[in-house]
GROMACS .gro file of C-alpha atoms in nm:
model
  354
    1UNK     CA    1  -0.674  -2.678   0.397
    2UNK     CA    2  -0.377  -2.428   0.404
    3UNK     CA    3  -0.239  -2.317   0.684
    4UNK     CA    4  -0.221  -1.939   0.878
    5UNK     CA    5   0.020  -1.698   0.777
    6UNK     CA    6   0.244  -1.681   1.146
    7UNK     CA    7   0.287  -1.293   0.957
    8UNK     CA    8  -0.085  -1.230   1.093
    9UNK     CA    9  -0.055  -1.195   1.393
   10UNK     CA   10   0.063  -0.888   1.567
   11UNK     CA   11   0.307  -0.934   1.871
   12UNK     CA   12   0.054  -0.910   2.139
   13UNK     CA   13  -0.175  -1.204   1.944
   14UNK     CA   14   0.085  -1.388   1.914
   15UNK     CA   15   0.212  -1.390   2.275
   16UNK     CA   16  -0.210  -1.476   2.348
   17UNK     CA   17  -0.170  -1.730   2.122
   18UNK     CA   18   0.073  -1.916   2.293
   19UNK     CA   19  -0.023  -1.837   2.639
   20UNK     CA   20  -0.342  -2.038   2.533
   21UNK     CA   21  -0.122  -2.325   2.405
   22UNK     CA   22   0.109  -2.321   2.781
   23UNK     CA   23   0.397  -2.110   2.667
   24UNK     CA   24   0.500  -1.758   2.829
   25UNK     CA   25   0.524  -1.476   2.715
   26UNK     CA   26   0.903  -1.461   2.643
   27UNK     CA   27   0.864  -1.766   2.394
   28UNK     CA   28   0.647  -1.525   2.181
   29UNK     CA   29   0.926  -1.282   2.176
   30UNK     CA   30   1.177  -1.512   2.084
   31UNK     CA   31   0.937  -1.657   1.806
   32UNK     CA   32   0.884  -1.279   1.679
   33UNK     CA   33   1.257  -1.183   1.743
   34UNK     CA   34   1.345  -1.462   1.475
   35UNK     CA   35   1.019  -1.349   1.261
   36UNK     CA   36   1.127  -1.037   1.199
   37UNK     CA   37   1.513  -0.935   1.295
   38UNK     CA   38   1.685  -1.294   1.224
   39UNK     CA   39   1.427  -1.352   0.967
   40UNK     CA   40   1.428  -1.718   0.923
   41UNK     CA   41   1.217  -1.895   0.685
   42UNK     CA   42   1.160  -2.227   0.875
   43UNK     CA   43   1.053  -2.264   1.242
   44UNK     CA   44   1.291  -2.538   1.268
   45UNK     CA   45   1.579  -2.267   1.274
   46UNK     CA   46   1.444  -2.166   1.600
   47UNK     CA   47   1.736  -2.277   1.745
   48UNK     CA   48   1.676  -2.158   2.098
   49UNK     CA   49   1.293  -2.243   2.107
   50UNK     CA   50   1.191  -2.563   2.243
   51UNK     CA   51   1.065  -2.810   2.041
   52UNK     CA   52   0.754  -2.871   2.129
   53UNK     CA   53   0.662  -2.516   2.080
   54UNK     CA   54   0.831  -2.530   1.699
   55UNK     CA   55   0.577  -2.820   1.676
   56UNK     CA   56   0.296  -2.677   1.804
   57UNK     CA   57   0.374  -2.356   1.545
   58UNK     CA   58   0.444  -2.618   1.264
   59UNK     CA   59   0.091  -2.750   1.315
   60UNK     CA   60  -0.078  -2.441   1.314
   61UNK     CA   61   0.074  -2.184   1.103
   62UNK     CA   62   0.339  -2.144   0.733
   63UNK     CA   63   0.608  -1.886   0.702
   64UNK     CA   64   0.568  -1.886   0.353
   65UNK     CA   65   0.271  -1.833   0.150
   66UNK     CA   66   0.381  -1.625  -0.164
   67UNK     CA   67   0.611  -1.796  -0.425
   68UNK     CA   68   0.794  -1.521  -0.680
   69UNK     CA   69   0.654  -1.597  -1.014
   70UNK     CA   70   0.860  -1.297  -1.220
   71UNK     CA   71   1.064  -1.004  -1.167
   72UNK     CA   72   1.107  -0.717  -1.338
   73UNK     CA   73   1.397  -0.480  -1.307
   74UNK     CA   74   1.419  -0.113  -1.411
   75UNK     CA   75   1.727   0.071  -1.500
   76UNK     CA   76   1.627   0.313  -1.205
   77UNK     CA   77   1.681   0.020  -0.927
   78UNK     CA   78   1.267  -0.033  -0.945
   79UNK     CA   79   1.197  -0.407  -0.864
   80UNK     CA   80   0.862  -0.522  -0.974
   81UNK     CA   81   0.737  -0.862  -0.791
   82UNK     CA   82   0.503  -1.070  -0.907
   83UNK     CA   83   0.377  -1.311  -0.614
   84UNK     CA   84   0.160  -1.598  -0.646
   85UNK     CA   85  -0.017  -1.718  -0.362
   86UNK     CA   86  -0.132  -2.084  -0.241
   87UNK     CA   87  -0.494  -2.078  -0.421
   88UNK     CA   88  -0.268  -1.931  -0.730
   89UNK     CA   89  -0.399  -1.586  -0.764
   90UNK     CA   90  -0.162  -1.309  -0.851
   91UNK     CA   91   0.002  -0.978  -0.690
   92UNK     CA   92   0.220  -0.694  -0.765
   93UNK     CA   93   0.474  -0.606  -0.489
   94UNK     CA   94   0.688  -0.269  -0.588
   95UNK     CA   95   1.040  -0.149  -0.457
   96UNK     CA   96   1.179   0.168  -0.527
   97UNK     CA   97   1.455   0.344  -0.484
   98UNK     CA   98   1.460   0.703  -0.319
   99UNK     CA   99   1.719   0.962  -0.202
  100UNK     CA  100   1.565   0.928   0.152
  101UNK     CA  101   1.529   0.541   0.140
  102UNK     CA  102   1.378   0.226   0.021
  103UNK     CA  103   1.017   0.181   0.008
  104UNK     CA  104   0.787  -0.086  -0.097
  105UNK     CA  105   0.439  -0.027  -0.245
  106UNK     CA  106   0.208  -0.319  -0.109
  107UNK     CA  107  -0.124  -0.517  -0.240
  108UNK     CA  108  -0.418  -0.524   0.001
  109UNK     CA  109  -0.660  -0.740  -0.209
  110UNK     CA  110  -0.688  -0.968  -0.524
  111UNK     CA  111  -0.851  -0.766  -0.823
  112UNK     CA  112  -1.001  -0.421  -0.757
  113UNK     CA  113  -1.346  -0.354  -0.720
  114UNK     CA  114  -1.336   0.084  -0.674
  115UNK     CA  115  -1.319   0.041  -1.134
  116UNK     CA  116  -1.095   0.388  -1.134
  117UNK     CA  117  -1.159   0.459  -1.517
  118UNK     CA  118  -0.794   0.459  -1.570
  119UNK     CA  119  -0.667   0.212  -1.360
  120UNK     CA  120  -0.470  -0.145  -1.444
  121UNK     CA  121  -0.564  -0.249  -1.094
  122UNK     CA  122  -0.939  -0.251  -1.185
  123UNK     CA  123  -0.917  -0.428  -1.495
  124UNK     CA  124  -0.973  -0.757  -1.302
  125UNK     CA  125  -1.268  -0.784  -1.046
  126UNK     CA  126  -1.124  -0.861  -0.688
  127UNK     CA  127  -1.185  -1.193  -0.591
  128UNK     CA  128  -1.088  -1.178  -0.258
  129UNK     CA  129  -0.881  -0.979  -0.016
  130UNK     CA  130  -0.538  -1.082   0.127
  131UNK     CA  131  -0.507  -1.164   0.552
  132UNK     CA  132  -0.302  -0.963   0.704
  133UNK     CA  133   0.001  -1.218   0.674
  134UNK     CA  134  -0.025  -1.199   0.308
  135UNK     CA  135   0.053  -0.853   0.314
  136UNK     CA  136   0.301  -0.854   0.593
  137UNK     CA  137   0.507  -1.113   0.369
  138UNK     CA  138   0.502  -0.896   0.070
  139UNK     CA  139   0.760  -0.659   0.295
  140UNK     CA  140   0.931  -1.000   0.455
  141UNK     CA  141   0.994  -1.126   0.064
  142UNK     CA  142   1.120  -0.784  -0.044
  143UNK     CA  143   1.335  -0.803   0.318
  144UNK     CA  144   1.482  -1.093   0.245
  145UNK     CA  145   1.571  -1.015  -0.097
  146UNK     CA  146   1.724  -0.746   0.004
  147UNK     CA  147   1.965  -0.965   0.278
  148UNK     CA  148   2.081  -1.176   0.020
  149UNK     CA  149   2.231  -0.883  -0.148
  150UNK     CA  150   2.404  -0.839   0.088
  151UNK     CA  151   2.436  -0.472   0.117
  152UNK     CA  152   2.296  -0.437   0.453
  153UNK     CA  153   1.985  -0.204   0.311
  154UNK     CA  154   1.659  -0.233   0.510
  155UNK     CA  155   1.326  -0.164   0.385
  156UNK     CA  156   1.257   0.211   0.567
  157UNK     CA  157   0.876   0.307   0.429
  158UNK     CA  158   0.598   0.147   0.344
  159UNK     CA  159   0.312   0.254   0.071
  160UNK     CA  160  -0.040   0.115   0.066
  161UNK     CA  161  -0.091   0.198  -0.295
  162UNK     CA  162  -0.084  -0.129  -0.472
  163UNK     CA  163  -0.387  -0.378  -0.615
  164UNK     CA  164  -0.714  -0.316  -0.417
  165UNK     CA  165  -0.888  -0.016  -0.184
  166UNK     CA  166  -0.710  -0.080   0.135
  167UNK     CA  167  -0.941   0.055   0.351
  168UNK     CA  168  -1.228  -0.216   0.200
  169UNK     CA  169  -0.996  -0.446   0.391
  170UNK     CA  170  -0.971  -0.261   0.716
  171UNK     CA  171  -0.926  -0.550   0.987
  172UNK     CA  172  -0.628  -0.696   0.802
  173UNK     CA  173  -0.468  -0.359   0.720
  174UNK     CA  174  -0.482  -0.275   1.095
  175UNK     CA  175  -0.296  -0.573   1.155
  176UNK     CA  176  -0.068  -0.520   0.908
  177UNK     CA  177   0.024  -0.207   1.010
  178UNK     CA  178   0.043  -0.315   1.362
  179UNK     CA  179   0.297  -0.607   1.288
  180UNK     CA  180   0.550  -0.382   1.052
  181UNK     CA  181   0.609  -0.091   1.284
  182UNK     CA  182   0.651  -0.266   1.566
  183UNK     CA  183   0.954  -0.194   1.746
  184UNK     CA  184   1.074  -0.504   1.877
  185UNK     CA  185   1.028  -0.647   1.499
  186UNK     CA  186   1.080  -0.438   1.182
  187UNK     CA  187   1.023  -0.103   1.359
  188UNK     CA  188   0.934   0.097   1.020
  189UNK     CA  189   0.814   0.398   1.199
  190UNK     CA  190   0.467   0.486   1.155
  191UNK     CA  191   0.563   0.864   0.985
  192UNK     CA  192   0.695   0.597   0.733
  193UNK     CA  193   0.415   0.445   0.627
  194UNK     CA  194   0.113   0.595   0.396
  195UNK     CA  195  -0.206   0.460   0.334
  196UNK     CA  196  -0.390   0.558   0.035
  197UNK     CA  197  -0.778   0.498  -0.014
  198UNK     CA  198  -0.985   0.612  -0.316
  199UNK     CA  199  -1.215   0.781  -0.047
  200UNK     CA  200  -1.410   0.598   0.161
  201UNK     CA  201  -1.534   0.821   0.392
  202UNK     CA  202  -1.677   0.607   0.690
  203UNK     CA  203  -1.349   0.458   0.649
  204UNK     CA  204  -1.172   0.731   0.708
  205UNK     CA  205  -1.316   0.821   1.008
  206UNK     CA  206  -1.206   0.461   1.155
  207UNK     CA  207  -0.891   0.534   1.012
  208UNK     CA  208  -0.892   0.875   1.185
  209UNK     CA  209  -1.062   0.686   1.497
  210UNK     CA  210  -0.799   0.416   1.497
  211UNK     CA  211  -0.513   0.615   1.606
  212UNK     CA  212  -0.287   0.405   1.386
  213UNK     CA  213  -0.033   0.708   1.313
  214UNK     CA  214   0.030   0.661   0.940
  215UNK     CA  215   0.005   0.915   0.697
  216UNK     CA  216  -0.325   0.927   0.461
  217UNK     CA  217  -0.339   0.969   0.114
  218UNK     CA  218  -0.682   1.022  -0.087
  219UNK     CA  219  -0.691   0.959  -0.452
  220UNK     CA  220  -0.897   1.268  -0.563
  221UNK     CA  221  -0.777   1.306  -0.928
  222UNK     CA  222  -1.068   1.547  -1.022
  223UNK     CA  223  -1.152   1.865  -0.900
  224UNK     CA  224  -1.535   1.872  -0.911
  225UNK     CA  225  -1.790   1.556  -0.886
  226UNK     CA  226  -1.893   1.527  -1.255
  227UNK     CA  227  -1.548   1.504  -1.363
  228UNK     CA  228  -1.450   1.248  -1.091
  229UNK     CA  229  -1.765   1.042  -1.117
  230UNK     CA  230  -1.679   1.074  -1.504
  231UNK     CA  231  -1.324   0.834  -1.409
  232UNK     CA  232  -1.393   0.692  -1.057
  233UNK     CA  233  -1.758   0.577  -1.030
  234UNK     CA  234  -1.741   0.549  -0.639
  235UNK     CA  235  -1.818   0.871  -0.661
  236UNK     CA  236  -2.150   0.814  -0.738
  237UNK     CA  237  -2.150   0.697  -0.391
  238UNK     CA  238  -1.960   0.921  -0.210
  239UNK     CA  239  -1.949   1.234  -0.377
  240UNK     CA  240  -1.651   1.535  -0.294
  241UNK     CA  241  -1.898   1.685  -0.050
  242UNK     CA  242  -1.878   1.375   0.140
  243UNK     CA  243  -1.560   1.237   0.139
  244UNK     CA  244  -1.432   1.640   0.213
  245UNK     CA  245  -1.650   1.612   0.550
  246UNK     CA  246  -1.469   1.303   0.601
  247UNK     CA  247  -1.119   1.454   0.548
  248UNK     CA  248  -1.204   1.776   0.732
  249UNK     CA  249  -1.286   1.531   1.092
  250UNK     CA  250  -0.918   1.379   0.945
  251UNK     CA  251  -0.746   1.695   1.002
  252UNK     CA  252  -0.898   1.851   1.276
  253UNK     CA  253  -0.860   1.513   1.457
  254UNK     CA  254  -0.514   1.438   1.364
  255UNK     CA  255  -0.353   1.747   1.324
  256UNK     CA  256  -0.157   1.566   1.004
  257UNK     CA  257  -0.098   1.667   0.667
  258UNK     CA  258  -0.272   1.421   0.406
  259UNK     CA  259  -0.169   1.419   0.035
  260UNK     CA  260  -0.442   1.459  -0.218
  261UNK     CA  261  -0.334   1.251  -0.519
  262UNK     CA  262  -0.421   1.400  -0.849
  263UNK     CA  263  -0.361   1.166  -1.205
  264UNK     CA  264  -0.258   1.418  -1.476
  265UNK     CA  265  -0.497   1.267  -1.790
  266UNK     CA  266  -0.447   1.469  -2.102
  267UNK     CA  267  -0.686   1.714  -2.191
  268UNK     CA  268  -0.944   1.539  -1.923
  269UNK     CA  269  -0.815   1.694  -1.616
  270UNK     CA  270  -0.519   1.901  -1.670
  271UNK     CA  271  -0.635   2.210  -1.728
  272UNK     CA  272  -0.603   2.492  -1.589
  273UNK     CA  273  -0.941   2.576  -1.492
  274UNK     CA  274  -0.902   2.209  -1.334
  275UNK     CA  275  -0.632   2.350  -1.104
  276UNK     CA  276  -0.793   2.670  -1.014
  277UNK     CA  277  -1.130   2.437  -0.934
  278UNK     CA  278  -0.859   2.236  -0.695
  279UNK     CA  279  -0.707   2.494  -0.560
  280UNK     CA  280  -1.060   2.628  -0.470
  281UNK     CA  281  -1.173   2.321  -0.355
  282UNK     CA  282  -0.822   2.252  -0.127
  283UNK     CA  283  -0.966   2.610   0.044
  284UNK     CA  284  -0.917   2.633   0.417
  285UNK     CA  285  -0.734   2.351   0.421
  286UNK     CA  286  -0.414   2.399   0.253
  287UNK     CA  287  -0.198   2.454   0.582
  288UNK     CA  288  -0.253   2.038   0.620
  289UNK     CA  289  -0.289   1.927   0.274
  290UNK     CA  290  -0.019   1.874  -0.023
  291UNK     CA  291  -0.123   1.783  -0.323
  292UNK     CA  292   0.076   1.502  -0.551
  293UNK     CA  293   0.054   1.525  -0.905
  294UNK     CA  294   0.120   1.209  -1.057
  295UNK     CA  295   0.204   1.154  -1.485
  296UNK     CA  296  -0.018   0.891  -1.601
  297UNK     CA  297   0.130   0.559  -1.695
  298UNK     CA  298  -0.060   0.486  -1.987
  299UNK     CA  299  -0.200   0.114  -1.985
  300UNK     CA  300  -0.327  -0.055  -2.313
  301UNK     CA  301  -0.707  -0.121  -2.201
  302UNK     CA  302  -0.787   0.233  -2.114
  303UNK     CA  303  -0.657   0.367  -2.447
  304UNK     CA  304  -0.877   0.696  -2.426
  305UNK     CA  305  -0.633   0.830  -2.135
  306UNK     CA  306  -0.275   0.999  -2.261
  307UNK     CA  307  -0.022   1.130  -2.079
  308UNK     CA  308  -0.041   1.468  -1.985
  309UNK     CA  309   0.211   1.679  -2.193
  310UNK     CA  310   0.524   1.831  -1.991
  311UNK     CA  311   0.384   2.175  -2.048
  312UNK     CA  312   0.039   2.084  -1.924
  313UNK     CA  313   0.190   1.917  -1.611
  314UNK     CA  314   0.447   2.218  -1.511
  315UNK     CA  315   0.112   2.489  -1.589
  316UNK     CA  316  -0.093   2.257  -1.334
  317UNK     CA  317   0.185   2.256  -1.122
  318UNK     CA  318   0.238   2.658  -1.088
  319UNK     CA  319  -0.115   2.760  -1.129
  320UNK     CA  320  -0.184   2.568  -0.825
  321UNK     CA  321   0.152   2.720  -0.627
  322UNK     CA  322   0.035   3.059  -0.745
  323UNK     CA  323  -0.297   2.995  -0.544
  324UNK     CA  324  -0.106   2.862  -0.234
  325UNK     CA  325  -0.151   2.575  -0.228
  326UNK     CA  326   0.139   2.273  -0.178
  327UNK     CA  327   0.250   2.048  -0.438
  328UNK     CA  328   0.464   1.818  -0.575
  329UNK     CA  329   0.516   1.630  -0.934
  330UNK     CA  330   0.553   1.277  -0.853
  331UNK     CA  331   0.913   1.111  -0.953
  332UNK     CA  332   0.884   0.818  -1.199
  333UNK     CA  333   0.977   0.497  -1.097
  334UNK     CA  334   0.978   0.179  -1.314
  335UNK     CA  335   0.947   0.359  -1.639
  336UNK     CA  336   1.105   0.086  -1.868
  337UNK     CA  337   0.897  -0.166  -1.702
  338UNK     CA  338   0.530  -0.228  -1.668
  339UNK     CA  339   0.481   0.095  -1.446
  340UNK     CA  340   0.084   0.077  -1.376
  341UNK     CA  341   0.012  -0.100  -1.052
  342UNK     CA  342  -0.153  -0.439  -1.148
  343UNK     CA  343  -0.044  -0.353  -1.554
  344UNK     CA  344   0.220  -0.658  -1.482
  345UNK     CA  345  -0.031  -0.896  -1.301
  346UNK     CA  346  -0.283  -0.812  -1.582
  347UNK     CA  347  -0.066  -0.935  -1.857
  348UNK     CA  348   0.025  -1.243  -1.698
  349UNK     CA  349  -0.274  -1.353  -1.644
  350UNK     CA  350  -0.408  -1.301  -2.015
  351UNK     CA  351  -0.078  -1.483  -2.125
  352UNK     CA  352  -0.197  -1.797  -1.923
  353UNK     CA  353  -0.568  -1.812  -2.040
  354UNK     CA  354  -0.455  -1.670  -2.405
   0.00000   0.00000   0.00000
């Protein structure tokens, strides 16, 4: 039977943890100071922990429970990782490169059950979702990448926006979030960390309820519910009405901005009666809400989707600043590499069973 990820637990169930197993609290501070800011790989490199509580953690819990299986490499600094775990399943782990930092992109579950019409992620059922140390080590892996480098860079933001509908894995995520901006470990700030869900709205309000301080992204990517239930069928569920409600106790909770991702598919939702429908739709709201316009990476499977053309994307773009309303054209990452979250994973795991 495999062992815990240590990665799971947050500072303050860790130093429970061991206060059930007769050690104090400071032991669980100098476990999570060499976790997370020395951030060793073995517990025997512990060096100032005694050894009876490096045993007691060696009986109990791993470091390591993702093995790199490929990398991929863009031209643009993009580093696509492809993680297998202990019971062999697959996951995509993305860093990119910005102007304002580094940020990874994260996977919350194995497979995708949302089935987004367009989407790589979906093209494999999820099977299960990831603890909350298998995400936490996605960032740790990408961490310690980065040290051997050597160029003293630090991973600064954090997306939830990889394989899987976070929020369909709340408990974990929590604890995720909990461990990485913690400020006696990684301390990624909270501002620096976005969470995007293809609209659950119950979840949402937990989210909202939660208080955990990171920003929310929806992925709307159709302006009216017969187009949207059209490419994402959880719409059939919860319609715009719905998960709108949902965003609207978001806002007036919060006080935050949230992003309102929007796929560009040529000539399915790119129009611009599409943007006008948005830009209605956006309404009342637009002093908290920007809206991301992202260029579709095409993927092989869903061969009815295009690319929006550059004309169609920059029309989109200013009909929906001529109505007021904030928005932004996503910057491209990973182009000359399997861009699509899960598009790697996907091919992989046809190539073994092919």
């Amino acid at each position: 039977m495999n062992k815990e990820s240590i990665y799971g637990l947050t500072l303050d169930q860790l130093i429970a943890w061991l206060n059930e197993h007769g050690h104090k609290k400071f032991r669980a501070t100098q476990v999570w100071d060499w976790l997370y800011r020395k951030r060793v790989t073995d517990f025997s490199d512990m060096t100032d922990v005694r050894p009876e509580c490096i045993q007691l953690l060696k009986d109990h819990f791993v470091i390591s429970t993702l093995n790199e299986h490929l990398r991929q490499e863009s031209a643009d600094g993009t580093i696509k990782f492809l993680f297998k775990l202990q019971d062999g399943n697959l996951i995509e782990t993305v860093l990119m490169r910005h102007k304002f930092g580094l940020s990874v992109c994260v996977t919350t579950q194995v497979g995708c059950n949302i089935g987004c019409s367009f989407c790589a992620s979906g093209l494999l059922a999820k099977s299960r979702d990831l603890s909350g140390g298998e995400i936490v080590e996605q960032i740790m892996k990408v961490q310690l990448h980065l040290d051997q480098a050597q160029n003293n860079e630090k991973v600064s933001h954090i997306v939830v926006m990889g394989i899987g509908e976070p929020f369909d894995n709340f408990t974990n995520l929590s604890n995720f979030i909990n461990v990485v901006k913690d400020h006696k470990g990684l301390a990624i700030g909270a501002r620096h960390i976005t969470v995007s869900t293809s609209g659950l709205a119950n979840k949402i309000i937990e989210f909202t309820d939660s208080d955990l301080q990171v920003n929310l992204a929806i992925s709307l990517h159709a302006p009216n519910d017969e187009l949207r239930t059209r490419i994402m069928k959880i719409n059939r569920a919860i319609p715009i009405n719905k998960l709108m409600e949902a965003i609207d106790y978001y806002l007036d909770k919060t006080k935050r901005r949230i992003t309102l991702e929007y796929i560009l598919l040529k000539d399915v939702n790119d129009g611009k009666e599409h943007a006008l429908e948005l830009a209605e739709l956006v309404g009342h709201r637009r002093q908290l809400a920007n809206v991301n316009l992202i260029p579709y990476n095409p993927v092989d499977e869903h061969s009815q989707y295009q690319r929006s053309e550059q004309e169609s994307i920059t029309a989109f773009y200013d009909t929906l600043k001529k109505q007021g309303i904030s928005c932004s054209v996503r910057l491209e990452h990973g182009t000359d590499i399997d861009a699509a979250c899960g598009q790697l994973r996907s091919k992989q795991i046809k190539q073994s069973i092919g």
